[in-house]
mmCIF file of C-alpha atoms in Angstrom:
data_model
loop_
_atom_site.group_PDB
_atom_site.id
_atom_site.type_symbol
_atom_site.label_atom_id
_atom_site.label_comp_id
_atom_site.label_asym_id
_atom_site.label_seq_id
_atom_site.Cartn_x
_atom_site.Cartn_y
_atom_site.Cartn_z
ATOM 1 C CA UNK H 1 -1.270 18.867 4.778
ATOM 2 C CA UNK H 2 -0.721 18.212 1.218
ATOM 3 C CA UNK H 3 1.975 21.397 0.423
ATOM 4 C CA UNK H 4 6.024 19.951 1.028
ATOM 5 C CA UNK H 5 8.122 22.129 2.635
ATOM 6 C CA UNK H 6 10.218 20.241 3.548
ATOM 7 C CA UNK H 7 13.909 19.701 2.165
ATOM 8 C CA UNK H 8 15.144 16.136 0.877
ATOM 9 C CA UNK H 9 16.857 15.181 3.457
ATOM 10 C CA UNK H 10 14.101 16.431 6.301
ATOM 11 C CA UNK H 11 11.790 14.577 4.106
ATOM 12 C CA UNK H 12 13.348 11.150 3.928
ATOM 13 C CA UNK H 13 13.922 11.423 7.453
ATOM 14 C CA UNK H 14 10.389 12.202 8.249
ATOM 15 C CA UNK H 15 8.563 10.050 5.612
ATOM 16 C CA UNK H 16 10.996 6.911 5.554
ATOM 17 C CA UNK H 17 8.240 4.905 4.517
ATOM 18 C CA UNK H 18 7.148 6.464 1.214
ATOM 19 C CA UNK H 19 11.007 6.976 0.653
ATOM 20 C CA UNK H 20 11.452 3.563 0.587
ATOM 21 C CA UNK H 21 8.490 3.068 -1.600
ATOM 22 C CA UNK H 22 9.994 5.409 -4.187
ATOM 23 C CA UNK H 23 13.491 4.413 -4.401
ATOM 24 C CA UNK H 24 12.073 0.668 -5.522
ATOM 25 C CA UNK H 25 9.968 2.692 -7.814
ATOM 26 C CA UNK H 26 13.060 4.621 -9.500
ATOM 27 C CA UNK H 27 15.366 1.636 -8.708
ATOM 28 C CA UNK H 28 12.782 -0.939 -10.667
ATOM 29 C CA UNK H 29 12.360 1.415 -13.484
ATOM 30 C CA UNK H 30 16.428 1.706 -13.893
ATOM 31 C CA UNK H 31 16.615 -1.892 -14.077
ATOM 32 C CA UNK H 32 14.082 -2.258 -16.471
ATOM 33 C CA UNK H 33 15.243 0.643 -18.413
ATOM 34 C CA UNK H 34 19.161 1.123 -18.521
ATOM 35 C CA UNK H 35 20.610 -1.538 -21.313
ATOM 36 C CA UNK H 36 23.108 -2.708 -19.370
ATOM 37 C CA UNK H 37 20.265 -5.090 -17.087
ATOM 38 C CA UNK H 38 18.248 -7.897 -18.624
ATOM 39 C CA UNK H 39 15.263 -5.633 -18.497
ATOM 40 C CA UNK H 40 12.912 -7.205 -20.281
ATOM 41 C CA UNK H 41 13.549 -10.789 -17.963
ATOM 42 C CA UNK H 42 13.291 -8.944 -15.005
ATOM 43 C CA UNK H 43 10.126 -6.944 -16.186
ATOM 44 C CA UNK H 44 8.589 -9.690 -17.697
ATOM 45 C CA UNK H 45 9.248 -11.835 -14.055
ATOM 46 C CA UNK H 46 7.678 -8.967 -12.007
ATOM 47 C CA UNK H 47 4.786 -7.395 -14.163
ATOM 48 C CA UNK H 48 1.460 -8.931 -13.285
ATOM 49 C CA UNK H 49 0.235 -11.146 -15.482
ATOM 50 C CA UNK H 50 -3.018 -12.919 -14.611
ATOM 51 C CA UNK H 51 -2.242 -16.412 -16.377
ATOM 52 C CA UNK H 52 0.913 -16.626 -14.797
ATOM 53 C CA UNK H 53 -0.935 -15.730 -11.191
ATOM 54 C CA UNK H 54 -3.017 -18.852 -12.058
ATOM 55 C CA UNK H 55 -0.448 -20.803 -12.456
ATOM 56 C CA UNK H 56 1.029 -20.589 -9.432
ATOM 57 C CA UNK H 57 3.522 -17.027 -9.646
ATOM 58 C CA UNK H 58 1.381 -15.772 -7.475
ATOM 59 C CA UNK H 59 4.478 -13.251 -6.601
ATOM 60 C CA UNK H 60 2.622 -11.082 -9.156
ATOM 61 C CA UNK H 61 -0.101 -9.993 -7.512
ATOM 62 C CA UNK H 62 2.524 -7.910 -5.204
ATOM 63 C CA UNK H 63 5.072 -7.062 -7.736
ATOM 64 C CA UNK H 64 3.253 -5.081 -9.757
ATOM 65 C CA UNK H 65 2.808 -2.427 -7.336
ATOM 66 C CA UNK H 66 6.345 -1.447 -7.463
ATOM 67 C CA UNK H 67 6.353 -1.861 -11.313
ATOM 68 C CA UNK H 68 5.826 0.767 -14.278
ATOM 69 C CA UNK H 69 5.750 1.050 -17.724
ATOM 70 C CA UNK H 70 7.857 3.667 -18.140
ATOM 71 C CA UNK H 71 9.473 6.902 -16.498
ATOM 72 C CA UNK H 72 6.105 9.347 -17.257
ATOM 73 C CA UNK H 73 4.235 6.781 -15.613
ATOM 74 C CA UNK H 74 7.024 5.863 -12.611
ATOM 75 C CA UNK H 75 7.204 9.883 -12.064
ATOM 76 C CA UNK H 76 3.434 10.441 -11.607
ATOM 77 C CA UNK H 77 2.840 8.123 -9.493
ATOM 78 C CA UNK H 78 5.479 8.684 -7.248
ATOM 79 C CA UNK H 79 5.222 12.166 -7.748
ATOM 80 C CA UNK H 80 1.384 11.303 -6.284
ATOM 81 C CA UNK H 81 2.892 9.350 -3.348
ATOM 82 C CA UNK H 82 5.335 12.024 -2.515
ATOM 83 C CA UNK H 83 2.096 14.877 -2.054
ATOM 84 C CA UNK H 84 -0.668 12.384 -0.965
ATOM 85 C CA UNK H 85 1.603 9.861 1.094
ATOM 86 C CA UNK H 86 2.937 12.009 4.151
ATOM 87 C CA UNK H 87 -0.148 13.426 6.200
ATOM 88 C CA UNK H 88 -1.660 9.525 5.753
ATOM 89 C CA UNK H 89 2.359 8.018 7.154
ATOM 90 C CA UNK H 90 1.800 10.658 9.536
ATOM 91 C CA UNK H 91 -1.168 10.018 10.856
ATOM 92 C CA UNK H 92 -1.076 5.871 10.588
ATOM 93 C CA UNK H 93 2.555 5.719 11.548
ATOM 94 C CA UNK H 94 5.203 3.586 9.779
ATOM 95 C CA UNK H 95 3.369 0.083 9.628
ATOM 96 C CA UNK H 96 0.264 0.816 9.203
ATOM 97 C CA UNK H 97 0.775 3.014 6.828
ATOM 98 C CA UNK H 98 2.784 0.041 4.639
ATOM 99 C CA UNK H 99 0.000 -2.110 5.668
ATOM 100 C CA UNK H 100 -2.868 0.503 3.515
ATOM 101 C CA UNK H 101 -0.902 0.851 1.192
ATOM 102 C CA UNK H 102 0.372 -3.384 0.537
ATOM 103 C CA UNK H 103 -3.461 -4.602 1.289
ATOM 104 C CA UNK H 104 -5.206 -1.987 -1.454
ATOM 105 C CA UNK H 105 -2.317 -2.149 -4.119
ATOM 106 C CA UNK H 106 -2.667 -6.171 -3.500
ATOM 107 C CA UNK H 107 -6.938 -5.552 -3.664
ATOM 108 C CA UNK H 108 -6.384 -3.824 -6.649
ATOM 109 C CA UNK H 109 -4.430 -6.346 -8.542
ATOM 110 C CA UNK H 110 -6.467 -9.460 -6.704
ATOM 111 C CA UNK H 111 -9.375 -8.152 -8.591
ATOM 112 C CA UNK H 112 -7.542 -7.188 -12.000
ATOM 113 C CA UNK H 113 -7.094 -10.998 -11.406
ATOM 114 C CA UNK H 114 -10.795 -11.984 -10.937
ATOM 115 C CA UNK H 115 -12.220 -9.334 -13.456
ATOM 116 C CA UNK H 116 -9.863 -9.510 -16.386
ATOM 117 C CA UNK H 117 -8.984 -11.870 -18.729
ATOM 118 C CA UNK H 118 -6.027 -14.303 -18.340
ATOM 119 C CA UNK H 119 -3.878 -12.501 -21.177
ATOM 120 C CA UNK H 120 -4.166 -9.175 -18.871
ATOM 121 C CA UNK H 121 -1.021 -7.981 -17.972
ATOM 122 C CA UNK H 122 -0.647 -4.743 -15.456
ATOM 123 C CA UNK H 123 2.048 -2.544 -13.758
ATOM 124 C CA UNK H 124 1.806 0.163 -11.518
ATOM 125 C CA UNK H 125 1.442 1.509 -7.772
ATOM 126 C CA UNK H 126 -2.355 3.307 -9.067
ATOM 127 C CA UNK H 127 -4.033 1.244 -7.114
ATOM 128 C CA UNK H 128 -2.419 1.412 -4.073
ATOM 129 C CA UNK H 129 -2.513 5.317 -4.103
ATOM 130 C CA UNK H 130 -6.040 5.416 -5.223
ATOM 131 C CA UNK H 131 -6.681 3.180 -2.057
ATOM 132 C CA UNK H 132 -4.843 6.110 -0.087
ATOM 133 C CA UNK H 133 -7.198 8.355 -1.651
ATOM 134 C CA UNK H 134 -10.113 5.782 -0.191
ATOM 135 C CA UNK H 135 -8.724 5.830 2.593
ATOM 136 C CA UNK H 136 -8.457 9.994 2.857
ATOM 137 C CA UNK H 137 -12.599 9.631 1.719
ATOM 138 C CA UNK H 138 -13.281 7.070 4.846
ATOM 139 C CA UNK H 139 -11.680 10.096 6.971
ATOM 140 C CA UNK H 140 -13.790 12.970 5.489
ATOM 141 C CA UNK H 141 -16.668 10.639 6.014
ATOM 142 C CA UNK H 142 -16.890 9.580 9.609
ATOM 143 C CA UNK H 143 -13.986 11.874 11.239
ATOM 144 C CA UNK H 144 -14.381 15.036 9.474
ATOM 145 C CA UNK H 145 -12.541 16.634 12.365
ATOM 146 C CA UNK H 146 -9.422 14.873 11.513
ATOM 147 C CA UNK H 147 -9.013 17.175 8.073
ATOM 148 C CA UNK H 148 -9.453 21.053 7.307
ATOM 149 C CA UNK H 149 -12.544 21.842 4.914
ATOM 150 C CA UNK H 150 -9.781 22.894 2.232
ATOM 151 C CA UNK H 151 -7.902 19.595 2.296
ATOM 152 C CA UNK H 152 -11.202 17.640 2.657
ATOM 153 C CA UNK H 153 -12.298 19.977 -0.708
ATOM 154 C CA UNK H 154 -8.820 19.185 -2.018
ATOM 155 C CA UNK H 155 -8.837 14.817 -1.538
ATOM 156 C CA UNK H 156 -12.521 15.238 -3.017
ATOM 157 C CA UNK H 157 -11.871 17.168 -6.468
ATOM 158 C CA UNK H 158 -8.697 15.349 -6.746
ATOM 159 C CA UNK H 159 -10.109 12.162 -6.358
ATOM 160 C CA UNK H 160 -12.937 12.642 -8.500
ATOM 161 C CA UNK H 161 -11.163 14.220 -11.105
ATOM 162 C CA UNK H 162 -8.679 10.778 -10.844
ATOM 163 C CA UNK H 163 -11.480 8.857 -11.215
ATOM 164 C CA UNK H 164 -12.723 10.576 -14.484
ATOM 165 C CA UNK H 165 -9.319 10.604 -16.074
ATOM 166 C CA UNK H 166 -9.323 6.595 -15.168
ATOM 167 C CA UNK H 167 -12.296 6.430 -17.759
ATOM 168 C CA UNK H 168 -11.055 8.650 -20.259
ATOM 169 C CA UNK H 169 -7.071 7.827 -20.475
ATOM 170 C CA UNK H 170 -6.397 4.856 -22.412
ATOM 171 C CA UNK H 171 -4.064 1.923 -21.151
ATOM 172 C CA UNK H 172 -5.247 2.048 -17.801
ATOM 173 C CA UNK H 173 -6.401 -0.621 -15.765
ATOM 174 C CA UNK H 174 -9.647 0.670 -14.260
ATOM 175 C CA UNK H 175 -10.079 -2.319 -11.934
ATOM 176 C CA UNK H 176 -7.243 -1.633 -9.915
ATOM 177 C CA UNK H 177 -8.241 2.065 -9.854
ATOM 178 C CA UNK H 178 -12.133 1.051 -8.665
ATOM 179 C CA UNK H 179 -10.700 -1.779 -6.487
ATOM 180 C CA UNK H 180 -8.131 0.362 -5.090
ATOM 181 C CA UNK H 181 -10.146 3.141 -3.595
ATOM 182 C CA UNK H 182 -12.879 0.985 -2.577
ATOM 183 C CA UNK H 183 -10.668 -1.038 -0.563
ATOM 184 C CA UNK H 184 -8.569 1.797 1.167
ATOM 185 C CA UNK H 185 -12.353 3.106 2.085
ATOM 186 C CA UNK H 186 -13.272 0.142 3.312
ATOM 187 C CA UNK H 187 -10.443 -0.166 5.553
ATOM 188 C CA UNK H 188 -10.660 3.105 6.928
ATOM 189 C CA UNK H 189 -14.320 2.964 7.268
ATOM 190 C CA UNK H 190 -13.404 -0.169 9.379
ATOM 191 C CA UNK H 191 -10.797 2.345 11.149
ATOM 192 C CA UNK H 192 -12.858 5.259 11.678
ATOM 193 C CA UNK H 193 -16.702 4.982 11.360
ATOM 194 C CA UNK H 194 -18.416 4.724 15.207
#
């Protein structure tokens, strides 16, 4: 469920969602990266910043999702969609599966709004994949028959460990993290439980 096997082009033909997902990622972070692109304009019009949301860009509370703060940060979290993202497209099929994973990113930056002060400003799809990882808990929950003991053992430790490291590591915007995973179980709880 969670090991690749697959080649590139197998996988981009099989997983055309998350494919999409990560060529913003990579394409966003070139922009914003390579000299030759006004990259602090275009990173400064797309990161989220709450006082801007408040007045009125409210194009920030999506943005952000597809934004990061540099490539360690773009690669892990893509590298995260890329192992945790298929068995969920899979299962949810194409629109649904953009639908998790728009609604808990946009959760997870709706309550950075709420929660954090005006001057916040955040990047990154976290909170989106921890709201996949929600949504894998909602599964192991009320349809444990949907997922193998050993990748129910392996969403659990990972997601624990994920939210640990979201407490220790600095520069991260627990909100979105909490927010994230809370929403993607509530929405599968709404899915799944009887």
């Amino acid at each position: 469920m969670f090991t690749r096997t697959e080649n590139l082009r197998d996988y981009i033909r099989f997983y055309p969602v998350i494919t999409f997902i990560i060529f913003i990622h990579i394409l966003l972070y070139l922009l914003t990266a390579l000299p030759i692109f006004p990259s602090k304009y275009l990173f400064e019009r797309l990161a989220g910043v709450n006082l801007y949301v408040v007045n009125g860009e409210y194009w920030r509370i999506v943005t952000p999702i597809f934004m990061h703060a540099g490539f360690a940060h773009m690669l892990f979290n893509s590298f995260s969609l890329v192992l945790f993202g298929p068995a969920l497209e899979q299962l949810l099929g194409r629109t649904k599966f953009i639908l998790v994973y728009l609604v808990t990113g946009i959760a997870a930056n709706l309550a950075t709004l709420l929660l954090e002060p005006l001057t916040y400003t955040h990047v990154g799809s976290s909170g989106a994949i921890f709201g996949l990882f929600g949504f894998y808990i909602s599964i192991i929950m009320f349809r444990k028959a949907m997922m193998s003991r050993e990748n129910s053992q392996t969403i659990m430790t990972i997601a624990i460990i994920a939210v640990i490291m979201t407490f220790v590591q600095s520069n991260i915007n627990i909100t979105a993290h909490i927010f994230g995973m809370l929403s993607g179980f509530l929405i599968g709880a709404a899915a799944y439980r009887r």
